[in-house]
Amino acid sequence: MTPSRRQLLAGAALTASAALAMQAQAQEKTASPAPVAGPPAAGDEEPLLLFAQHDRPRTTLDGLWAYILDQNDSAFRKPNARRAFWLDEPQKVGGPVVEYDWSISPRMEIPGDWNTRDPSLEWYDGPIYFHRRFQAPAETGGRRFLSFEAVNYHAVVWLNGQEIGRHEGGFTPFVFEVTGKLKAGENVVVLRVDDRVGPETLPSLDFDWKNYGGITRSVWLVETPATFLRDAFLRLEGGQIVADLRADGPAAAGLEVSVAIAGLNLPLSGKTGPDDRARLSAKPPRGLKLWSPETPTLYDVTFKAGEDVRRDRVGFRTLETRGRQILVNGKPRFIRGIALHEEPLGAQGGRVMTPPEARALLEEAKALGCDMVRLAHYPHTESTVRLCDELGLLVWSEIPVYWDDVAYESPRTLALARAMAAEMVVRDRNRASVAFWSVANETPTHQARTTFLRHVVADIRRLDPTRLLTAALNKNIDVGGAKAGQNQFVVDDPLAPDLDVVAINQYEGWYGPRTPDQAKTVRFSNPHDKPMMMSEFGADALYGERGPKQNRWTEEYQAWVFEETLALLDRDGFVGVSPWVLKDFRSPRRWHARYQDYWNRKGLVSNEGHRKLAFETLRRYYAGKAS
Ligand code: GCB
């Protein structure tokens, strides 16, 4: 396989010999910092993510990894054999000093975020090196890949002392090919993980959630045949069942490919063209059962590309907008959403979300009567999205282009946003639950930002023309509304014409000067002939804090905000809402020592899962809305 564009752009590899040469050159001399990660792919290439990876032969690399903190980032900035952690050199008798020893370094359970795995690292931001030995299975003539479901935020990966790649972005998967690079028997993989954000990262410097660092999702060694099914995208589009397949490898062109959907007899077979791709399509049979939140039907599907046979479960449904309505399977629907961060219930928070932990949260969403979850503000783990497929929850999935600190003028940051969007879409576009791709949250409305986001929107439409494109916009943008005393908020963001659904976040009754009942006098309007959703509203309440509803931080106040806000949705033509937020979540920018203590308390349930009064307020409202 030719290296991907991203790998080529990944900057000079820091190999063992290069590191030693640098050491000879510049013992302890302060070098300018090495770029932490090379510029990511420009978004014009689909990332290689190994289709249906869960169904491939693979070896887990989860478990205990040794780790070394490098708070000053010395090893990377000033490479020196004494601290070349990626070389895993033992101290030799009579040899030069080696100032680390992987065999006695502490160990951490991976996947894991270091902030919760090691109490002394609760607020650590910086580089940590991780090390693991593993046995490679015997060669079978196929290809092998190291696959990372997510590492927050910058990752540099070495295999047996050789750098094999870098990745930037904490919430999407990446894969490096290691065919021919594994030794028979024992191998060593080392990662440098640096969770520090900066002016050009996504998210950028300021964001309202805890920046959990580490190898936060699973790691695998995956095997494929020499030529394999790199990607498949199966869906209902334009009245047809359509499958786009792409093979990879020496026999990828002119390869026999097919898709068989259990119980449906469809003629979906053909050959890939010279571009290694094939498009197969067929008229859906009458008996096709559509996926919907009420009946989340999934079909067992077998994909074949030459010898590579992969299985997955896929649902079929349609999504469209008509004027100001959202239609699922041709029927207008009011979207009953709730937002959540990727943080399980519990005293600690944390980033790792196991399927049972995700199920516990999604079942709270179901108990509220939701048919949609907004997975804020970044792509959540793949198993959560698969669970939404099974449970019948529509999904809003988002990239972390968040607030106004983002470097909207930076080509590097744009390339990063495009790469993240591509990784999100290619990973999840076979999930019927995914209904909304969101490109941003509460961003300013200046030209540079709008141009930036238009690129991302165009990429996503190219990769997936079947979902609704949206962004959580600010309500109080200055075009035509939000003038003092006018009580008129006009959602007229210059990005709106590029989107399918106009969504706004609004916190009248909490951050604004108005009390919740005064907030009701505010009128919202949307000059675009597009559906309008309220993608956020809410208020902080500490579970157990009770009192008159006028008292902030009480459960009563929060329930009051919910009552008043929900009451205006129909009046102003909203066709969906996703209040903020299902569960209290950790955030370093929530400073109130009594009520917050570094937790955002806008949850309808506390971090430990106790329901607050507003839970019932929303449940009642959704019961009245259920279709
Ligand atoms: C917002 C953000 C969300 C915050 C929330 C809040 O508008 O989109 O990420 O957590 O407000 O609690 O202020």
PDB file of N, CA and C in Angstrom, residues 175-237:
ATOM      1  N   VAL A 175      -5.169   4.528  11.988  1.00  0.00           N
ATOM      2  CA  VAL A 175      -4.611   3.222  11.710  1.00  0.00           C
ATOM      3  C   VAL A 175      -3.261   3.414  11.031  1.00  0.00           C
ATOM      4  N   PHE A 176      -2.252   2.657  11.434  1.00  0.00           N
ATOM      5  CA  PHE A 176      -0.964   2.680  10.723  1.00  0.00           C
ATOM      6  C   PHE A 176      -0.649   1.271  10.250  1.00  0.00           C
ATOM      7  N   GLU A 177      -0.238   1.168   8.999  1.00  0.00           N
ATOM      8  CA  GLU A 177       0.102  -0.156   8.489  1.00  0.00           C
ATOM      9  C   GLU A 177       1.460  -0.576   9.028  1.00  0.00           C
ATOM     10  N   VAL A 178       1.553  -1.823   9.490  1.00  0.00           N
ATOM     11  CA  VAL A 178       2.826  -2.329  10.029  1.00  0.00           C
ATOM     12  C   VAL A 178       3.242  -3.614   9.333  1.00  0.00           C
ATOM     13  N   THR A 179       2.665  -3.893   8.175  1.00  0.00           N
ATOM     14  CA  THR A 179       3.047  -5.079   7.419  1.00  0.00           C
ATOM     15  C   THR A 179       4.563  -5.043   7.189  1.00  0.00           C
ATOM     16  N   GLY A 180       5.233  -6.126   7.493  1.00  0.00           N
ATOM     17  CA  GLY A 180       6.682  -6.203   7.282  1.00  0.00           C
ATOM     18  C   GLY A 180       7.489  -5.529   8.372  1.00  0.00           C
ATOM     19  N   LYS A 181       6.802  -4.896   9.339  1.00  0.00           N
ATOM     20  CA  LYS A 181       7.555  -4.189  10.391  1.00  0.00           C
ATOM     21  C   LYS A 181       7.512  -4.929  11.718  1.00  0.00           C
ATOM     22  N   LEU A 182       6.723  -5.987  11.782  1.00  0.00           N
ATOM     23  CA  LEU A 182       6.625  -6.723  13.041  1.00  0.00           C
ATOM     24  C   LEU A 182       7.688  -7.809  13.077  1.00  0.00           C
ATOM     25  N   LYS A 183       8.197  -8.051  14.275  1.00  0.00           N
ATOM     26  CA  LYS A 183       9.146  -9.160  14.429  1.00  0.00           C
ATOM     27  C   LYS A 183       8.352 -10.411  14.770  1.00  0.00           C
ATOM     28  N   ALA A 184       8.914 -11.563  14.458  1.00  0.00           N
ATOM     29  CA  ALA A 184       8.278 -12.802  14.921  1.00  0.00           C
ATOM     30  C   ALA A 184       8.420 -12.793  16.441  1.00  0.00           C
ATOM     31  N   GLY A 185       7.350 -13.086  17.143  1.00  0.00           N
ATOM     32  CA  GLY A 185       7.440 -13.092  18.609  1.00  0.00           C
ATOM     33  C   GLY A 185       7.213 -11.712  19.180  1.00  0.00           C
ATOM     34  N   GLU A 186       8.139 -11.298  20.086  1.00  0.00           N
ATOM     35  CA  GLU A 186       7.870 -10.083  20.857  1.00  0.00           C
ATOM     36  C   GLU A 186       8.161  -8.780  20.104  1.00  0.00           C
ATOM     37  N   ASN A 187       7.251  -7.848  20.261  1.00  0.00           N
ATOM     38  CA  ASN A 187       7.387  -6.508  19.685  1.00  0.00           C
ATOM     39  C   ASN A 187       7.125  -5.478  20.772  1.00  0.00           C
ATOM     40  N   VAL A 188       7.582  -4.258  20.500  1.00  0.00           N
ATOM     41  CA  VAL A 188       7.384  -3.192  21.483  1.00  0.00           C
ATOM     42  C   VAL A 188       6.719  -2.003  20.797  1.00  0.00           C
ATOM     43  N   VAL A 189       5.641  -1.540  21.395  1.00  0.00           N
ATOM     44  CA  VAL A 189       5.022  -0.313  20.887  1.00  0.00           C
ATOM     45  C   VAL A 189       5.119   0.754  21.975  1.00  0.00           C
ATOM     46  N   VAL A 190       5.527   1.954  21.547  1.00  0.00           N
ATOM     47  CA  VAL A 190       5.635   3.095  22.468  1.00  0.00           C
ATOM     48  C   VAL A 190       4.829   4.258  21.875  1.00  0.00           C
ATOM     49  N   LEU A 191       4.104   4.939  22.725  1.00  0.00           N
ATOM     50  CA  LEU A 191       3.352   6.120  22.289  1.00  0.00           C
ATOM     51  C   LEU A 191       3.775   7.319  23.114  1.00  0.00           C
ATOM     52  N   ARG A 192       3.898   8.443  22.457  1.00  0.00           N
ATOM     53  CA  ARG A 192       3.955   9.705  23.195  1.00  0.00           C
ATOM     54  C   ARG A 192       2.569  10.312  23.052  1.00  0.00           C
ATOM     55  N   VAL A 193       1.917  10.528  24.174  1.00  0.00           N
ATOM     56  CA  VAL A 193       0.587  11.125  24.156  1.00  0.00           C
ATOM     57  C   VAL A 193       0.683  12.471  24.851  1.00  0.00           C
ATOM     58  N   ASP A 194       0.273  13.507  24.152  1.00  0.00           N
ATOM     59  CA  ASP A 194       0.329  14.849  24.721  1.00  0.00           C
ATOM     60  C   ASP A 194      -1.070  15.436  24.605  1.00  0.00           C
ATOM     61  N   ASP A 195      -1.690  15.724  25.737  1.00  0.00           N
ATOM     62  CA  ASP A 195      -3.082  16.193  25.677  1.00  0.00           C
ATOM     63  C   ASP A 195      -3.182  17.718  25.649  1.00  0.00           C
ATOM     64  N   ARG A 196      -2.051  18.408  25.536  1.00  0.00           N
ATOM     65  CA  ARG A 196      -2.132  19.873  25.600  1.00  0.00           C
ATOM     66  C   ARG A 196      -2.762  20.453  24.339  1.00  0.00           C
ATOM     67  N   VAL A 197      -3.708  21.334  24.542  1.00  0.00           N
ATOM     68  CA  VAL A 197      -4.297  22.029  23.405  1.00  0.00           C
ATOM     69  C   VAL A 197      -3.526  23.327  23.181  1.00  0.00           C
ATOM     70  N   GLY A 198      -3.762  23.933  22.049  1.00  0.00           N
ATOM     71  CA  GLY A 198      -3.068  25.181  21.723  1.00  0.00           C
ATOM     72  C   GLY A 198      -3.952  26.007  20.814  1.00  0.00           C
ATOM     73  N   PRO A 199      -3.426  27.138  20.349  1.00  0.00           N
ATOM     74  CA  PRO A 199      -4.268  28.034  19.547  1.00  0.00           C
ATOM     75  C   PRO A 199      -4.775  27.382  18.252  1.00  0.00           C
ATOM     76  N   GLU A 200      -4.035  26.393  17.738  1.00  0.00           N
ATOM     77  CA  GLU A 200      -4.462  25.833  16.449  1.00  0.00           C
ATOM     78  C   GLU A 200      -5.097  24.446  16.559  1.00  0.00           C
ATOM     79  N   THR A 201      -5.328  23.982  17.782  1.00  0.00           N
ATOM     80  CA  THR A 201      -5.915  22.643  17.936  1.00  0.00           C
ATOM     81  C   THR A 201      -7.444  22.723  17.897  1.00  0.00           C
ATOM     82  N   LEU A 202      -8.064  21.552  17.875  1.00  0.00           N
ATOM     83  CA  LEU A 202      -9.524  21.442  17.950  1.00  0.00           C
ATOM     84  C   LEU A 202      -9.878  20.417  19.013  1.00  0.00           C
ATOM     85  N   PRO A 203     -10.513  20.761  20.136  1.00  0.00           N
ATOM     86  CA  PRO A 203     -10.915  22.120  20.437  1.00  0.00           C
ATOM     87  C   PRO A 203      -9.696  22.994  20.646  1.00  0.00           C
ATOM     88  N   SER A 204      -9.951  24.299  20.741  1.00  0.00           N
ATOM     89  CA  SER A 204      -8.864  25.239  20.950  1.00  0.00           C
ATOM     90  C   SER A 204      -8.683  25.467  22.455  1.00  0.00           C
ATOM     91  N   LEU A 205      -8.237  26.649  22.842  1.00  0.00           N
ATOM     92  CA  LEU A 205      -7.786  26.817  24.228  1.00  0.00           C
ATOM     93  C   LEU A 205      -8.883  26.748  25.288  1.00  0.00           C
ATOM     94  N   ASP A 206     -10.083  27.162  24.951  1.00  0.00           N
ATOM     95  CA  ASP A 206     -11.119  27.219  25.992  1.00  0.00           C
ATOM     96  C   ASP A 206     -12.282  26.320  25.605  1.00  0.00           C
ATOM     97  N   PHE A 207     -12.653  25.431  26.510  1.00  0.00           N
ATOM     98  CA  PHE A 207     -13.826  24.589  26.261  1.00  0.00           C
ATOM     99  C   PHE A 207     -14.366  24.089  27.591  1.00  0.00           C
ATOM    100  N   ASP A 208     -15.652  23.767  27.578  1.00  0.00           N
ATOM    101  CA  ASP A 208     -16.342  23.476  28.830  1.00  0.00           C
ATOM    102  C   ASP A 208     -16.487  21.968  29.054  1.00  0.00           C
ATOM    103  N   TRP A 209     -15.364  21.263  29.111  1.00  0.00           N
ATOM    104  CA  TRP A 209     -15.376  19.881  29.568  1.00  0.00           C
ATOM    105  C   TRP A 209     -13.965  19.541  29.998  1.00  0.00           C
ATOM    106  N   LYS A 210     -13.821  18.451  30.686  1.00  0.00           N
ATOM    107  CA  LYS A 210     -12.486  18.113  31.176  1.00  0.00           C
ATOM    108  C   LYS A 210     -11.662  17.483  30.063  1.00  0.00           C
ATOM    109  N   ASN A 211     -10.431  17.932  29.958  1.00  0.00           N
ATOM    110  CA  ASN A 211      -9.550  17.433  28.901  1.00  0.00           C
ATOM    111  C   ASN A 211      -8.858  16.155  29.382  1.00  0.00           C
ATOM    112  N   TYR A 212      -9.573  15.061  29.345  1.00  0.00           N
ATOM    113  CA  TYR A 212      -8.993  13.794  29.797  1.00  0.00           C
ATOM    114  C   TYR A 212      -7.901  13.351  28.830  1.00  0.00           C
ATOM    115  N   GLY A 213      -6.688  13.112  29.331  1.00  0.00           N
ATOM    116  CA  GLY A 213      -5.585  12.723  28.451  1.00  0.00           C
ATOM    117  C   GLY A 213      -5.366  11.216  28.450  1.00  0.00           C
ATOM    118  N   GLY A 214      -4.800  10.727  27.352  1.00  0.00           N
ATOM    119  CA  GLY A 214      -4.387   9.322  27.355  1.00  0.00           C
ATOM    120  C   GLY A 214      -4.857   8.545  26.148  1.00  0.00           C
ATOM    121  N   ILE A 215      -4.607   7.235  26.241  1.00  0.00           N
ATOM    122  CA  ILE A 215      -5.080   6.292  25.213  1.00  0.00           C
ATOM    123  C   ILE A 215      -6.481   5.916  25.693  1.00  0.00           C
ATOM    124  N   THR A 216      -7.454   6.669  25.258  1.00  0.00           N
ATOM    125  CA  THR A 216      -8.763   6.630  25.905  1.00  0.00           C
ATOM    126  C   THR A 216      -9.705   5.593  25.298  1.00  0.00           C
ATOM    127  N   ARG A 217      -9.323   5.034  24.159  1.00  0.00           N
ATOM    128  CA  ARG A 217     -10.139   3.947  23.582  1.00  0.00           C
ATOM    129  C   ARG A 217      -9.197   2.807  23.194  1.00  0.00           C
ATOM    130  N   SER A 218      -9.771   1.694  22.744  1.00  0.00           N
ATOM    131  CA  SER A 218      -8.998   0.460  22.569  1.00  0.00           C
ATOM    132  C   SER A 218      -7.929   0.551  21.476  1.00  0.00           C
ATOM    133  N   VAL A 219      -6.939  -0.321  21.606  1.00  0.00           N
ATOM    134  CA  VAL A 219      -5.848  -0.451  20.633  1.00  0.00           C
ATOM    135  C   VAL A 219      -5.844  -1.893  20.136  1.00  0.00           C
ATOM    136  N   TRP A 220      -5.643  -2.062  18.841  1.00  0.00           N
ATOM    137  CA  TRP A 220      -5.698  -3.396  18.241  1.00  0.00           C
ATOM    138  C   TRP A 220      -4.568  -3.590  17.250  1.00  0.00           C
ATOM    139  N   LEU A 221      -4.201  -4.852  17.079  1.00  0.00           N
ATOM    140  CA  LEU A 221      -3.377  -5.256  15.932  1.00  0.00           C
ATOM    141  C   LEU A 221      -4.326  -6.034  15.024  1.00  0.00           C
ATOM    142  N   VAL A 222      -4.564  -5.490  13.835  1.00  0.00           N
ATOM    143  CA  VAL A 222      -5.613  -6.031  12.959  1.00  0.00           C
ATOM    144  C   VAL A 222      -4.972  -6.689  11.750  1.00  0.00           C
ATOM    145  N   GLU A 223      -5.537  -7.809  11.334  1.00  0.00           N
ATOM    146  CA  GLU A 223      -5.026  -8.498  10.141  1.00  0.00           C
ATOM    147  C   GLU A 223      -6.039  -8.430   9.018  1.00  0.00           C
ATOM    148  N   THR A 224      -5.531  -8.266   7.818  1.00  0.00           N
ATOM    149  CA  THR A 224      -6.409  -8.294   6.629  1.00  0.00           C
ATOM    150  C   THR A 224      -5.725  -9.150   5.566  1.00  0.00           C
ATOM    151  N   PRO A 225      -6.495  -9.618   4.577  1.00  0.00           N
ATOM    152  CA  PRO A 225      -5.831 -10.234   3.428  1.00  0.00           C
ATOM    153  C   PRO A 225      -5.013  -9.167   2.690  1.00  0.00           C
ATOM    154  N   ALA A 226      -4.158  -9.614   1.757  1.00  0.00           N
ATOM    155  CA  ALA A 226      -3.313  -8.661   1.016  1.00  0.00           C
ATOM    156  C   ALA A 226      -4.178  -7.626   0.301  1.00  0.00           C
ATOM    157  N   THR A 227      -5.263  -8.088  -0.296  1.00  0.00           N
ATOM    158  CA  THR A 227      -6.231  -7.159  -0.874  1.00  0.00           C
ATOM    159  C   THR A 227      -7.499  -7.283  -0.042  1.00  0.00           C
ATOM    160  N   PHE A 228      -8.008  -6.189   0.417  1.00  0.00           N
ATOM    161  CA  PHE A 228      -9.132  -6.271   1.354  1.00  0.00           C
ATOM    162  C   PHE A 228     -10.134  -5.138   1.118  1.00  0.00           C
ATOM    163  N   LEU A 229     -11.287  -5.309   1.745  1.00  0.00           N
ATOM    164  CA  LEU A 229     -12.332  -4.295   1.655  1.00  0.00           C
ATOM    165  C   LEU A 229     -11.976  -3.161   2.604  1.00  0.00           C
ATOM    166  N   ARG A 230     -11.569  -2.071   2.011  1.00  0.00           N
ATOM    167  CA  ARG A 230     -11.109  -0.933   2.811  1.00  0.00           C
ATOM    168  C   ARG A 230     -12.294  -0.167   3.380  1.00  0.00           C
ATOM    169  N   ASP A 231     -13.336  -0.074   2.573  1.00  0.00           N
ATOM    170  CA  ASP A 231     -14.471   0.723   3.022  1.00  0.00           C
ATOM    171  C   ASP A 231     -15.735   0.290   2.289  1.00  0.00           C
ATOM    172  N   ALA A 232     -16.850   0.421   2.959  1.00  0.00           N
ATOM    173  CA  ALA A 232     -18.152   0.181   2.329  1.00  0.00           C
ATOM    174  C   ALA A 232     -19.139   1.151   2.937  1.00  0.00           C
ATOM    175  N   PHE A 233     -20.032   1.654   2.111  1.00  0.00           N
ATOM    176  CA  PHE A 233     -21.061   2.595   2.590  1.00  0.00           C
ATOM    177  C   PHE A 233     -22.374   2.137   1.980  1.00  0.00           C
ATOM    178  N   LEU A 234     -23.232   1.591   2.834  1.00  0.00           N
ATOM    179  CA  LEU A 234     -24.494   0.993   2.395  1.00  0.00           C
ATOM    180  C   LEU A 234     -25.644   1.814   2.952  1.00  0.00           C
ATOM    181  N   ARG A 235     -26.560   2.193   2.086  1.00  0.00           N
ATOM    182  CA  ARG A 235     -27.672   3.040   2.575  1.00  0.00           C
ATOM    183  C   ARG A 235     -28.802   3.068   1.555  1.00  0.00           C
ATOM    184  N   LEU A 236     -29.900   3.676   1.997  1.00  0.00           N
ATOM    185  CA  LEU A 236     -31.029   3.950   1.128  1.00  0.00           C
ATOM    186  C   LEU A 236     -30.848   5.375   0.634  1.00  0.00           C
ATOM    187  N   GLU A 237     -30.749   5.517  -0.682  1.00  0.00           N
ATOM    188  CA  GLU A 237     -30.547   6.877  -1.218  1.00  0.00           C
ATOM    189  C   GLU A 237     -31.260   6.997  -2.561  1.00  0.00           C
TER     190      GLU A 237
END
